[in-house]
Structure formats: structure tokens, C-alpha cells
């Protein structure tokens, strides 16, 4: 009997074609809707490999149901959706897809910075509504990006890629990270700062930190009040890092000027989330790595990791 691979989203045929000869491949029917919990639990009970996405909660209940499971390959660089401790306890390998999405996600971060600072989506929406009657001196005026100070929270691969882009905008770059990046400081002039200093001096605060118990609600009311009233907060990491209630009030009462969000505490974001009512928030549906080339590269990494494990090899990008 062929080993069974279960895929929690409908993927392009060309992405799974190399698996079909050696493996029994089962796949959820929707590309955009999460696999129902009961279906996931049923399928994982017979699976040797699970190909997951970041919207799937791969927790103890899933692992307990998975009597044959050898590997979970997550289509994301983050893996906070997976109970790593339980996977390790049960001897199940977990892999992710780092590196290949670095440049694409850094591009998206700068797109959000520019869209928020220059009120691009707000202006476009008004044009499409037919509200552009004449040229106006102060309509849709925003904040300059070039020459401003960028503060990066989480200076990993993606953070460094964004910081390099900032130098092209003649920006001063501050960063906060668990470890100093002395080589990058020397080569590019990036400046290490504690969190308070970064918040107080930055015109744009950009979040790339992973979601961990230490970073959950890292940016709350206290932190937002330390930012400039003209500052912009951009989050392309994980929604739980920013307290959304505190952010809503900070944006509504003018504590900070604007925000750009690619991630939310609950995804998909509920349509009654009050942040969606604010004109000074630019919102996106978690598309940081969403370029055609990058998504195909990520799927290729997942495929390789799964085949490596099922054929007895140690995979690259192993988390546990």
C-alpha cells in the first residue's frame, strides 16, 4: 500500500504531480476555505504525511488522531499554528518554508508602508466612487517615506531585506532584535535600539517578529502611546503581536497617524472588526508571500520535505 499524503488546501495540479506515482494523495477540495475540523481529524488518522497551511490548527487533538503520521510540512515560514512540543514528544518531524519568501515579503511590507503613508487605497476608492471633482491642495495628503526613520521589530532575514530597501529611500533604520546584527550595522549603518527608543524615534514601525509567548501583545496601549502622533505602524508578521483593541483606540483618537495590516488576531478577519471602519488603516488578507514565483517555490520545498521523510532522509528546514 502506498503511503498517504493529506493536503489541507487545493493546490495546483503541477505542484502535486511529482507525488502521484509513489503516493496516495488526498486533498481538501477548496483553495480558499479551511478544511473542516472533522474532515482533518478523519484524514490525518490515515495519513503518513500532512501538508498544512498557516490557517490550520495542528494541535494535540490532531496529533493524537494521527497514528501513522511521520511529517507535517507547513506552507509558511512561521509555525505557531503547530504544537511543536507535542510533535517532538511523538517523534513527528515538522518543516517550514523559510528563505524563499524573504524578498517577496519585504516587498509587500514596503507596499503597505507606501500605501498607508500616501493614502493610496483611500484615494483610489474615492476616485472609483466618482468623488474626484477637481484637483485639491490638501486632499489625500499623507506622510513622506523618503528620509524618514524606520524602526524594525524583528531583524531576521525578512527584516534585513526590508532594511536594505529602506536605504534606497534614504531612511534612517533602527532595529530591535534578540541579538545584535553587528555586521549589518557596519555594512549598512543600521542602528540597534531598545524598544522604547525605537518607538519614540521612528516615523514608521515595521513588525517582523515571530509570534511567541514573549511577543504576544507586545504592542499594546503603553507602547502605542510612546510613538509619534505622526507615526505609522505596519504589521506583516502575526496578528497576535499587536493588541487590536489598543490599536483601534490609538488610531481613532490620534495617538498614532495610521496603520498597515497584513495580519490579524483572528483570520480571516471578522467583518465586524472595528479596525475595518477606520479610514487611516490599510488592510490586506495576509498576502506577504503571495507572488506566483514564491508560492511555487514554497510548495516545492514542502514537496521535497515530505518525500525526504517518507523515503528515509532528513529534510532541510526541519523545525523539530
PDB file of C-alpha atoms in Angstrom:
ATOM      1  CA  UNK A   1       0.000   0.000   0.000  1.00  0.00           C
ATOM      2  CA  UNK A   2       1.294   3.453  -0.916  1.00  0.00           C
ATOM      3  CA  UNK A   3       1.984   5.978   1.845  1.00  0.00           C
ATOM      4  CA  UNK A   4      -0.818   8.524   2.206  1.00  0.00           C
ATOM      5  CA  UNK A   5      -0.280  12.283   1.963  1.00  0.00           C
ATOM      6  CA  UNK A   6      -3.083  14.621   3.020  1.00  0.00           C
ATOM      7  CA  UNK A   7      -3.060  18.227   1.787  1.00  0.00           C
ATOM      8  CA  UNK A   8      -5.247  20.724   3.644  1.00  0.00           C
ATOM      9  CA  UNK A   9      -5.802  23.069   0.673  1.00  0.00           C
ATOM     10  CA  UNK A  10      -6.461  22.522  -3.000  1.00  0.00           C
ATOM     11  CA  UNK A  11      -3.107  23.114  -4.699  1.00  0.00           C
ATOM     12  CA  UNK A  12      -2.256  23.477  -8.395  1.00  0.00           C
ATOM     13  CA  UNK A  13      -2.043  20.141 -10.188  1.00  0.00           C
ATOM     14  CA  UNK A  14       1.543  20.769 -11.245  1.00  0.00           C
ATOM     15  CA  UNK A  15       2.557  21.208  -7.595  1.00  0.00           C
ATOM     16  CA  UNK A  16       1.428  17.728  -6.569  1.00  0.00           C
ATOM     17  CA  UNK A  17       2.057  15.840  -9.827  1.00  0.00           C
ATOM     18  CA  UNK A  18       5.506  14.526  -8.745  1.00  0.00           C
ATOM     19  CA  UNK A  19       3.858  12.762  -5.778  1.00  0.00           C
ATOM     20  CA  UNK A  20       1.199  10.829  -7.633  1.00  0.00           C
ATOM     21  CA  UNK A  21       3.283   7.878  -8.802  1.00  0.00           C
ATOM     22  CA  UNK A  22       4.648   6.842  -5.411  1.00  0.00           C
ATOM     23  CA  UNK A  23       1.985   8.094  -3.013  1.00  0.00           C
ATOM     24  CA  UNK A  24      -1.740   8.207  -2.433  1.00  0.00           C
ATOM     25  CA  UNK A  25      -2.527  11.910  -2.388  1.00  0.00           C
ATOM     26  CA  UNK A  26      -5.711  13.204  -0.790  1.00  0.00           C
ATOM     27  CA  UNK A  27      -6.537  16.882  -0.856  1.00  0.00           C
ATOM     28  CA  UNK A  28      -9.205  19.176   0.552  1.00  0.00           C
ATOM     29  CA  UNK A  29     -11.464  20.428  -2.234  1.00  0.00           C
ATOM     30  CA  UNK A  30     -11.208  24.179  -1.598  1.00  0.00           C
ATOM     31  CA  UNK A  31      -8.297  26.510  -2.313  1.00  0.00           C
ATOM     32  CA  UNK A  32      -9.687  29.318  -0.170  1.00  0.00           C
ATOM     33  CA  UNK A  33     -11.680  27.741   2.682  1.00  0.00           C
ATOM     34  CA  UNK A  34     -10.209  25.868   5.630  1.00  0.00           C
ATOM     35  CA  UNK A  35     -10.652  22.134   5.836  1.00  0.00           C
ATOM     36  CA  UNK A  36     -13.387  21.376   8.413  1.00  0.00           C
ATOM     37  CA  UNK A  37     -12.082  20.060  11.694  1.00  0.00           C
ATOM     38  CA  UNK A  38     -13.897  16.738  11.465  1.00  0.00           C
ATOM     39  CA  UNK A  39     -12.520  16.148   7.974  1.00  0.00           C
ATOM     40  CA  UNK A  40      -8.982  16.976   9.083  1.00  0.00           C
ATOM     41  CA  UNK A  41      -9.185  14.581  12.031  1.00  0.00           C
ATOM     42  CA  UNK A  42     -10.543  11.801   9.839  1.00  0.00           C
ATOM     43  CA  UNK A  43      -7.930  12.273   7.123  1.00  0.00           C
ATOM     44  CA  UNK A  44      -4.940  12.650   9.427  1.00  0.00           C
ATOM     45  CA  UNK A  45      -5.797   9.308  11.057  1.00  0.00           C
ATOM     46  CA  UNK A  46      -4.763   7.593   7.824  1.00  0.00           C
ATOM     47  CA  UNK A  47      -2.000   9.950   6.725  1.00  0.00           C
ATOM     48  CA  UNK A  48       1.736   9.325   6.702  1.00  0.00           C
ATOM     49  CA  UNK A  49       2.376  12.971   5.814  1.00  0.00           C
ATOM     50  CA  UNK A  50       0.383  16.156   6.361  1.00  0.00           C
ATOM     51  CA  UNK A  51       0.861  19.179   4.100  1.00  0.00           C
ATOM     52  CA  UNK A  52      -0.597  22.107   6.064  1.00  0.00           C
ATOM     53  CA  UNK A  53      -1.044  25.861   5.743  1.00  0.00           C
ATOM     54  CA  UNK A  54      -0.763  28.504   8.449  1.00  0.00           C
ATOM     55  CA  UNK A  55      -4.550  28.733   8.884  1.00  0.00           C
ATOM     56  CA  UNK A  56      -4.693  25.109  10.080  1.00  0.00           C
ATOM     57  CA  UNK A  57      -4.517  24.441  13.808  1.00  0.00           C
ATOM     58  CA  UNK A  58      -2.296  21.373  14.109  1.00  0.00           C
ATOM     59  CA  UNK A  59      -2.667  20.810  17.827  1.00  0.00           C
ATOM     60  CA  UNK A  60      -2.626  17.912  20.287  1.00  0.00           C
ATOM     61  CA  UNK A  61      -6.029  16.677  19.126  1.00  0.00           C
ATOM     62  CA  UNK A  62      -4.727  16.367  15.571  1.00  0.00           C
ATOM     63  CA  UNK A  63      -1.521  14.647  16.643  1.00  0.00           C
ATOM     64  CA  UNK A  64      -3.431  12.239  18.880  1.00  0.00           C
ATOM     65  CA  UNK A  65      -5.599  11.251  15.912  1.00  0.00           C
ATOM     66  CA  UNK A  66      -2.561  10.734  13.688  1.00  0.00           C
ATOM     67  CA  UNK A  67      -1.478   7.172  14.371  1.00  0.00           C
ATOM     68  CA  UNK A  68       0.779   6.865  11.295  1.00  0.00           C
ATOM     69  CA  UNK A  69       1.966  10.441  10.831  1.00  0.00           C
ATOM     70  CA  UNK A  70       5.672  10.960  10.190  1.00  0.00           C
ATOM     71  CA  UNK A  71       5.874  14.560   8.991  1.00  0.00           C
ATOM     72  CA  UNK A  72       3.978  17.845   8.929  1.00  0.00           C
ATOM     73  CA  UNK A  73       5.217  20.247   6.261  1.00  0.00           C
ATOM     74  CA  UNK A  74       3.833  23.754   6.781  1.00  0.00           C
ATOM     75  CA  UNK A  75       3.440  26.099   3.819  1.00  0.00           C
ATOM     76  CA  UNK A  76       4.772  29.111   5.735  1.00  0.00           C
ATOM     77  CA  UNK A  77       7.925  30.321   7.404  1.00  0.00           C
ATOM     78  CA  UNK A  78       6.065  30.637  10.716  1.00  0.00           C
ATOM     79  CA  UNK A  79       4.802  27.577  12.568  1.00  0.00           C
ATOM     80  CA  UNK A  80       2.866  28.990  15.518  1.00  0.00           C
ATOM     81  CA  UNK A  81      -0.172  27.092  14.190  1.00  0.00           C
ATOM     82  CA  UNK A  82       1.531  23.800  15.101  1.00  0.00           C
ATOM     83  CA  UNK A  83       2.007  22.406  18.615  1.00  0.00           C
ATOM     84  CA  UNK A  84       5.733  21.838  18.294  1.00  0.00           C
ATOM     85  CA  UNK A  85       6.100  20.321  21.766  1.00  0.00           C
ATOM     86  CA  UNK A  86       3.561  17.581  21.041  1.00  0.00           C
ATOM     87  CA  UNK A  87       5.119  16.891  17.641  1.00  0.00           C
ATOM     88  CA  UNK A  88       8.513  16.490  19.276  1.00  0.00           C
ATOM     89  CA  UNK A  89       7.077  14.263  22.001  1.00  0.00           C
ATOM     90  CA  UNK A  90       5.525  11.985  19.389  1.00  0.00           C
ATOM     91  CA  UNK A  91       8.600  11.960  17.149  1.00  0.00           C
ATOM     92  CA  UNK A  92       6.828  13.676  14.252  1.00  0.00           C
ATOM     93  CA  UNK A  93       9.010  15.845  12.035  1.00  0.00           C
ATOM     94  CA  UNK A  94       7.853  19.405  11.306  1.00  0.00           C
ATOM     95  CA  UNK A  95       9.245  21.515   8.450  1.00  0.00           C
ATOM     96  CA  UNK A  96       8.595  25.026   7.164  1.00  0.00           C
ATOM     97  CA  UNK A  97       9.476  27.173   4.130  1.00  0.00           C
ATOM     98  CA  UNK A  98      11.984  29.885   5.071  1.00  0.00           C
ATOM     99  CA  UNK A  99      14.295  31.931   2.831  1.00  0.00           C
ATOM    100  CA  UNK A 100      12.336  31.671  -0.426  1.00  0.00           C
ATOM    101  CA  UNK A 101       9.748  34.223   0.717  1.00  0.00           C
ATOM    102  CA  UNK A 102      12.185  36.759   2.174  1.00  0.00           C
ATOM    103  CA  UNK A 103      12.358  39.232  -0.697  1.00  0.00           C
ATOM    104  CA  UNK A 104       8.683  38.911  -1.622  1.00  0.00           C
ATOM    105  CA  UNK A 105       7.541  39.624   1.934  1.00  0.00           C
ATOM    106  CA  UNK A 106       9.906  42.582   2.223  1.00  0.00           C
ATOM    107  CA  UNK A 107       8.388  43.958  -0.995  1.00  0.00           C
ATOM    108  CA  UNK A 108       4.905  43.641   0.471  1.00  0.00           C
ATOM    109  CA  UNK A 109       5.992  45.411   3.649  1.00  0.00           C
ATOM    110  CA  UNK A 110       7.151  48.392   1.632  1.00  0.00           C
ATOM    111  CA  UNK A 111       3.973  48.334  -0.430  1.00  0.00           C
ATOM    112  CA  UNK A 112       1.998  48.613   2.827  1.00  0.00           C
ATOM    113  CA  UNK A 113       4.241  51.401   4.082  1.00  0.00           C
ATOM    114  CA  UNK A 114       3.743  53.419   0.904  1.00  0.00           C
ATOM    115  CA  UNK A 115       0.025  52.688   0.609  1.00  0.00           C
ATOM    116  CA  UNK A 116      -0.587  53.762   4.206  1.00  0.00           C
ATOM    117  CA  UNK A 117       1.707  56.772   4.265  1.00  0.00           C
ATOM    118  CA  UNK A 118       0.398  58.154   0.966  1.00  0.00           C
ATOM    119  CA  UNK A 119      -3.253  57.092   1.492  1.00  0.00           C
ATOM    120  CA  UNK A 120      -3.235  55.255  -1.818  1.00  0.00           C
ATOM    121  CA  UNK A 121      -6.177  52.901  -1.304  1.00  0.00           C
ATOM    122  CA  UNK A 122      -8.272  55.657   0.267  1.00  0.00           C
ATOM    123  CA  UNK A 123      -7.634  57.924  -2.727  1.00  0.00           C
ATOM    124  CA  UNK A 124      -8.318  55.146  -5.230  1.00  0.00           C
ATOM    125  CA  UNK A 125     -11.606  54.258  -3.554  1.00  0.00           C
ATOM    126  CA  UNK A 126     -12.788  57.867  -3.700  1.00  0.00           C
ATOM    127  CA  UNK A 127     -11.884  58.088  -7.385  1.00  0.00           C
ATOM    128  CA  UNK A 128     -13.818  54.899  -8.162  1.00  0.00           C
ATOM    129  CA  UNK A 129     -16.846  56.317  -6.323  1.00  0.00           C
ATOM    130  CA  UNK A 130     -16.808  59.338  -8.639  1.00  0.00           C
ATOM    131  CA  UNK A 131     -15.774  61.750  -5.907  1.00  0.00           C
ATOM    132  CA  UNK A 132     -12.816  63.296  -7.759  1.00  0.00           C
ATOM    133  CA  UNK A 133     -14.319  66.642  -8.763  1.00  0.00           C
ATOM    134  CA  UNK A 134     -11.196  68.780  -9.096  1.00  0.00           C
ATOM    135  CA  UNK A 135      -7.572  68.988  -8.027  1.00  0.00           C
ATOM    136  CA  UNK A 136      -7.291  69.953  -4.377  1.00  0.00           C
ATOM    137  CA  UNK A 137      -4.382  71.345  -2.418  1.00  0.00           C
ATOM    138  CA  UNK A 138      -4.728  69.231   0.730  1.00  0.00           C
ATOM    139  CA  UNK A 139      -6.988  66.291  -0.160  1.00  0.00           C
ATOM    140  CA  UNK A 140      -5.336  62.903   0.431  1.00  0.00           C
ATOM    141  CA  UNK A 141      -2.129  64.428   1.720  1.00  0.00           C
ATOM    142  CA  UNK A 142      -0.077  61.893   3.629  1.00  0.00           C
ATOM    143  CA  UNK A 143       3.321  61.333   5.190  1.00  0.00           C
ATOM    144  CA  UNK A 144       6.680  61.248   3.426  1.00  0.00           C
ATOM    145  CA  UNK A 145       8.528  57.936   3.427  1.00  0.00           C
ATOM    146  CA  UNK A 146      11.819  59.044   1.904  1.00  0.00           C
ATOM    147  CA  UNK A 147      14.177  60.474   4.503  1.00  0.00           C
ATOM    148  CA  UNK A 148      12.092  59.280   7.459  1.00  0.00           C
ATOM    149  CA  UNK A 149      13.105  56.943  10.291  1.00  0.00           C
ATOM    150  CA  UNK A 150      12.114  53.284  10.045  1.00  0.00           C
ATOM    151  CA  UNK A 151      12.044  51.139  13.170  1.00  0.00           C
ATOM    152  CA  UNK A 152      12.081  47.384  12.597  1.00  0.00           C
ATOM    153  CA  UNK A 153      10.970  44.982  15.329  1.00  0.00           C
ATOM    154  CA  UNK A 154      12.427  41.572  14.493  1.00  0.00           C
ATOM    155  CA  UNK A 155      15.583  41.760  12.397  1.00  0.00           C
ATOM    156  CA  UNK A 156      15.624  38.300  10.853  1.00  0.00           C
ATOM    157  CA  UNK A 157      16.049  37.585   7.155  1.00  0.00           C
ATOM    158  CA  UNK A 158      12.919  39.484   6.139  1.00  0.00           C
ATOM    159  CA  UNK A 159      13.673  42.365   8.474  1.00  0.00           C
ATOM    160  CA  UNK A 160      17.135  42.780   6.984  1.00  0.00           C
ATOM    161  CA  UNK A 161      15.699  42.641   3.462  1.00  0.00           C
ATOM    162  CA  UNK A 162      13.261  45.429   4.346  1.00  0.00           C
ATOM    163  CA  UNK A 163      16.047  47.438   5.969  1.00  0.00           C
ATOM    164  CA  UNK A 164      18.124  47.233   2.787  1.00  0.00           C
ATOM    165  CA  UNK A 165      15.169  48.588   0.826  1.00  0.00           C
ATOM    166  CA  UNK A 166      14.868  51.439   3.304  1.00  0.00           C
ATOM    167  CA  UNK A 167      18.379  52.601   2.476  1.00  0.00           C
ATOM    168  CA  UNK A 168      17.185  53.175  -1.095  1.00  0.00           C
ATOM    169  CA  UNK A 169      14.629  55.582   0.374  1.00  0.00           C
ATOM    170  CA  UNK A 170      17.385  57.384   2.292  1.00  0.00           C
ATOM    171  CA  UNK A 171      15.842  56.295   5.579  1.00  0.00           C
ATOM    172  CA  UNK A 172      17.464  56.022   8.963  1.00  0.00           C
ATOM    173  CA  UNK A 173      16.976  52.437  10.151  1.00  0.00           C
ATOM    174  CA  UNK A 174      16.612  51.468  13.805  1.00  0.00           C
ATOM    175  CA  UNK A 175      16.048  47.869  14.786  1.00  0.00           C
ATOM    176  CA  UNK A 176      15.178  45.832  17.852  1.00  0.00           C
ATOM    177  CA  UNK A 177      16.090  42.162  17.969  1.00  0.00           C
ATOM    178  CA  UNK A 178      17.062  39.456  20.424  1.00  0.00           C
ATOM    179  CA  UNK A 179      20.611  39.578  19.066  1.00  0.00           C
ATOM    180  CA  UNK A 180      22.701  42.385  17.584  1.00  0.00           C
ATOM    181  CA  UNK A 181      23.369  42.358  13.834  1.00  0.00           C
ATOM    182  CA  UNK A 182      26.804  43.922  14.041  1.00  0.00           C
ATOM    183  CA  UNK A 183      27.816  43.004  10.500  1.00  0.00           C
ATOM    184  CA  UNK A 184      24.674  44.626   9.098  1.00  0.00           C
ATOM    185  CA  UNK A 185      25.228  47.665  11.312  1.00  0.00           C
ATOM    186  CA  UNK A 186      28.735  48.083   9.957  1.00  0.00           C
ATOM    187  CA  UNK A 187      27.845  47.423   6.321  1.00  0.00           C
ATOM    188  CA  UNK A 188      24.579  49.361   6.070  1.00  0.00           C
ATOM    189  CA  UNK A 189      24.548  51.751   9.010  1.00  0.00           C
ATOM    190  CA  UNK A 190      21.574  50.154  10.755  1.00  0.00           C
ATOM    191  CA  UNK A 191      21.261  51.186  14.414  1.00  0.00           C
ATOM    192  CA  UNK A 192      20.390  48.839  17.267  1.00  0.00           C
ATOM    193  CA  UNK A 193      17.883  50.322  19.731  1.00  0.00           C
ATOM    194  CA  UNK A 194      15.843  49.191  22.701  1.00  0.00           C
ATOM    195  CA  UNK A 195      12.101  49.020  22.106  1.00  0.00           C
ATOM    196  CA  UNK A 196      11.251  52.290  23.862  1.00  0.00           C
ATOM    197  CA  UNK A 197      13.819  54.246  21.856  1.00  0.00           C
ATOM    198  CA  UNK A 198      12.665  52.657  18.617  1.00  0.00           C
ATOM    199  CA  UNK A 199       9.025  53.521  19.300  1.00  0.00           C
ATOM    200  CA  UNK A 200       9.814  57.096  20.316  1.00  0.00           C
ATOM    201  CA  UNK A 201      12.100  57.941  17.390  1.00  0.00           C
ATOM    202  CA  UNK A 202      10.560  56.064  14.448  1.00  0.00           C
ATOM    203  CA  UNK A 203       8.217  57.582  11.883  1.00  0.00           C
ATOM    204  CA  UNK A 204       7.302  54.089  10.721  1.00  0.00           C
ATOM    205  CA  UNK A 205       7.343  50.998  12.963  1.00  0.00           C
ATOM    206  CA  UNK A 206       7.518  47.751  10.997  1.00  0.00           C
ATOM    207  CA  UNK A 207       6.919  44.396  12.703  1.00  0.00           C
ATOM    208  CA  UNK A 208       8.580  41.169  11.559  1.00  0.00           C
ATOM    209  CA  UNK A 209       8.948  39.335  14.887  1.00  0.00           C
ATOM    210  CA  UNK A 210       7.614  35.776  15.227  1.00  0.00           C
ATOM    211  CA  UNK A 211       4.588  35.189  17.430  1.00  0.00           C
ATOM    212  CA  UNK A 212       5.793  33.627  20.674  1.00  0.00           C
ATOM    213  CA  UNK A 213       4.645  33.847  24.299  1.00  0.00           C
ATOM    214  CA  UNK A 214       7.168  36.693  24.662  1.00  0.00           C
ATOM    215  CA  UNK A 215       5.916  38.700  21.671  1.00  0.00           C
ATOM    216  CA  UNK A 216       2.163  38.141  22.111  1.00  0.00           C
ATOM    217  CA  UNK A 217       0.537  41.548  22.712  1.00  0.00           C
ATOM    218  CA  UNK A 218       3.997  43.078  22.535  1.00  0.00           C
ATOM    219  CA  UNK A 219       2.493  46.264  21.123  1.00  0.00           C
ATOM    220  CA  UNK A 220      -0.307  47.489  23.364  1.00  0.00           C
ATOM    221  CA  UNK A 221      -1.600  50.755  24.771  1.00  0.00           C
ATOM    222  CA  UNK A 222       1.611  51.573  26.616  1.00  0.00           C
ATOM    223  CA  UNK A 223       3.790  51.033  23.547  1.00  0.00           C
ATOM    224  CA  UNK A 224       1.467  52.917  21.185  1.00  0.00           C
ATOM    225  CA  UNK A 225       1.464  55.986  23.424  1.00  0.00           C
ATOM    226  CA  UNK A 226       5.258  56.139  23.090  1.00  0.00           C
ATOM    227  CA  UNK A 227       5.028  56.530  19.316  1.00  0.00           C
ATOM    228  CA  UNK A 228       4.866  59.853  17.493  1.00  0.00           C
ATOM    229  CA  UNK A 229       1.415  61.218  16.682  1.00  0.00           C
ATOM    230  CA  UNK A 230       2.549  61.261  13.047  1.00  0.00           C
ATOM    231  CA  UNK A 231       3.786  57.658  13.145  1.00  0.00           C
ATOM    232  CA  UNK A 232       2.613  54.643  11.162  1.00  0.00           C
ATOM    233  CA  UNK A 233       2.523  51.056  12.457  1.00  0.00           C
ATOM    234  CA  UNK A 234       2.885  48.276   9.871  1.00  0.00           C
ATOM    235  CA  UNK A 235       2.477  44.595  10.780  1.00  0.00           C
ATOM    236  CA  UNK A 236       3.324  41.832   8.305  1.00  0.00           C
ATOM    237  CA  UNK A 237       4.299  39.251  10.945  1.00  0.00           C
ATOM    238  CA  UNK A 238       1.460  37.803  13.042  1.00  0.00           C
ATOM    239  CA  UNK A 239      -1.681  39.495  14.289  1.00  0.00           C
ATOM    240  CA  UNK A 240      -1.313  38.471  17.919  1.00  0.00           C
ATOM    241  CA  UNK A 241       1.771  40.643  18.340  1.00  0.00           C
ATOM    242  CA  UNK A 242      -0.375  43.796  18.291  1.00  0.00           C
ATOM    243  CA  UNK A 243      -3.294  44.284  20.664  1.00  0.00           C
ATOM    244  CA  UNK A 244      -6.034  45.181  18.194  1.00  0.00           C
ATOM    245  CA  UNK A 245      -8.300  46.909  20.711  1.00  0.00           C
ATOM    246  CA  UNK A 246      -5.465  49.183  21.802  1.00  0.00           C
ATOM    247  CA  UNK A 247      -4.534  49.838  18.174  1.00  0.00           C
ATOM    248  CA  UNK A 248      -8.118  50.763  17.289  1.00  0.00           C
ATOM    249  CA  UNK A 249      -8.300  53.359  20.057  1.00  0.00           C
ATOM    250  CA  UNK A 250      -4.835  54.719  19.229  1.00  0.00           C
ATOM    251  CA  UNK A 251      -5.850  55.230  15.600  1.00  0.00           C
ATOM    252  CA  UNK A 252      -9.282  56.633  16.421  1.00  0.00           C
ATOM    253  CA  UNK A 253      -8.097  59.176  18.973  1.00  0.00           C
ATOM    254  CA  UNK A 254      -4.994  60.262  17.066  1.00  0.00           C
ATOM    255  CA  UNK A 255      -2.352  58.683  19.288  1.00  0.00           C
ATOM    256  CA  UNK A 256      -0.737  57.489  16.036  1.00  0.00           C
ATOM    257  CA  UNK A 257      -1.439  58.565  12.448  1.00  0.00           C
ATOM    258  CA  UNK A 258      -2.059  55.320  10.590  1.00  0.00           C
ATOM    259  CA  UNK A 259      -1.552  51.574  10.316  1.00  0.00           C
ATOM    260  CA  UNK A 260      -0.976  48.996   7.602  1.00  0.00           C
ATOM    261  CA  UNK A 261      -2.005  45.438   8.471  1.00  0.00           C
ATOM    262  CA  UNK A 262      -1.444  42.237   6.516  1.00  0.00           C
ATOM    263  CA  UNK A 263      -2.235  40.087   9.565  1.00  0.00           C
ATOM    264  CA  UNK A 264      -4.897  39.941  12.278  1.00  0.00           C
ATOM    265  CA  UNK A 265      -5.510  38.226  15.617  1.00  0.00           C
ATOM    266  CA  UNK A 266      -8.312  36.194  14.002  1.00  0.00           C
ATOM    267  CA  UNK A 267      -8.014  35.204  10.345  1.00  0.00           C
ATOM    268  CA  UNK A 268      -9.967  35.592   8.180  1.00  0.00           C
ATOM    269  CA  UNK A 269     -10.675  38.879   9.934  1.00  0.00           C
ATOM    270  CA  UNK A 270     -14.339  39.161  11.037  1.00  0.00           C
ATOM    271  CA  UNK A 271     -16.137  41.894   9.134  1.00  0.00           C
ATOM    272  CA  UNK A 272     -17.267  43.456  12.422  1.00  0.00           C
ATOM    273  CA  UNK A 273     -13.651  44.089  13.467  1.00  0.00           C
ATOM    274  CA  UNK A 274     -13.681  47.820  14.338  1.00  0.00           C
ATOM    275  CA  UNK A 275     -10.325  48.368  12.628  1.00  0.00           C
ATOM    276  CA  UNK A 276     -12.114  47.901   9.305  1.00  0.00           C
ATOM    277  CA  UNK A 277     -14.196  51.016   9.985  1.00  0.00           C
ATOM    278  CA  UNK A 278     -11.210  53.355  10.137  1.00  0.00           C
ATOM    279  CA  UNK A 279     -10.043  55.291   7.063  1.00  0.00           C
ATOM    280  CA  UNK A 280      -6.471  55.509   8.351  1.00  0.00           C
ATOM    281  CA  UNK A 281      -5.925  51.735   8.235  1.00  0.00           C
ATOM    282  CA  UNK A 282      -4.742  49.883   5.130  1.00  0.00           C
ATOM    283  CA  UNK A 283      -5.720  46.210   5.316  1.00  0.00           C
ATOM    284  CA  UNK A 284      -4.679  43.137   3.338  1.00  0.00           C
ATOM    285  CA  UNK A 285      -5.665  39.430   3.641  1.00  0.00           C
ATOM    286  CA  UNK A 286      -2.277  38.004   4.746  1.00  0.00           C
ATOM    287  CA  UNK A 287      -0.571  38.099   1.337  1.00  0.00           C
ATOM    288  CA  UNK A 288       3.026  38.695   2.423  1.00  0.00           C
ATOM    289  CA  UNK A 289       4.474  35.862   0.338  1.00  0.00           C
ATOM    290  CA  UNK A 290       1.855  35.973  -2.413  1.00  0.00           C
ATOM    291  CA  UNK A 291       3.842  36.169  -5.608  1.00  0.00           C
ATOM    292  CA  UNK A 292       3.481  33.412  -8.187  1.00  0.00           C
ATOM    293  CA  UNK A 293       7.166  32.509  -8.154  1.00  0.00           C
ATOM    294  CA  UNK A 294       7.445  32.488  -4.375  1.00  0.00           C
ATOM    295  CA  UNK A 295       4.337  30.418  -3.708  1.00  0.00           C
ATOM    296  CA  UNK A 296       5.505  27.800  -6.218  1.00  0.00           C
ATOM    297  CA  UNK A 297       8.940  27.771  -4.572  1.00  0.00           C
ATOM    298  CA  UNK A 298       7.312  27.255  -1.169  1.00  0.00           C
ATOM    299  CA  UNK A 299       5.237  24.349  -2.449  1.00  0.00           C
ATOM    300  CA  UNK A 300       8.342  22.803  -3.968  1.00  0.00           C
ATOM    301  CA  UNK A 301      10.047  22.950  -0.559  1.00  0.00           C
ATOM    302  CA  UNK A 302       7.065  21.253   1.098  1.00  0.00           C
ATOM    303  CA  UNK A 303       7.024  18.543  -1.542  1.00  0.00           C
ATOM    304  CA  UNK A 304      10.738  17.897  -1.129  1.00  0.00           C
ATOM    305  CA  UNK A 305      10.491  17.744   2.666  1.00  0.00           C
ATOM    306  CA  UNK A 306       7.625  15.253   2.532  1.00  0.00           C
ATOM    307  CA  UNK A 307       9.362  12.971   0.045  1.00  0.00           C
ATOM    308  CA  UNK A 308      12.615  13.177   2.017  1.00  0.00           C
ATOM    309  CA  UNK A 309      10.933  11.989   5.208  1.00  0.00           C
ATOM    310  CA  UNK A 310       8.861   9.277   3.554  1.00  0.00           C
ATOM    311  CA  UNK A 311      11.971   7.973   1.779  1.00  0.00           C
ATOM    312  CA  UNK A 312      14.047   7.932   4.958  1.00  0.00           C
ATOM    313  CA  UNK A 313      16.092  11.111   4.511  1.00  0.00           C
ATOM    314  CA  UNK A 314      16.450  14.001   6.937  1.00  0.00           C
ATOM    315  CA  UNK A 315      14.701  17.032   5.411  1.00  0.00           C
ATOM    316  CA  UNK A 316      16.038  20.540   5.129  1.00  0.00           C
ATOM    317  CA  UNK A 317      14.257  23.309   7.042  1.00  0.00           C
ATOM    318  CA  UNK A 318      13.415  20.957   9.880  1.00  0.00           C
ATOM    319  CA  UNK A 319      11.827  22.712  12.855  1.00  0.00           C
ATOM    320  CA  UNK A 320      11.727  19.577  15.064  1.00  0.00           C
TER     321      UNK A 320
END
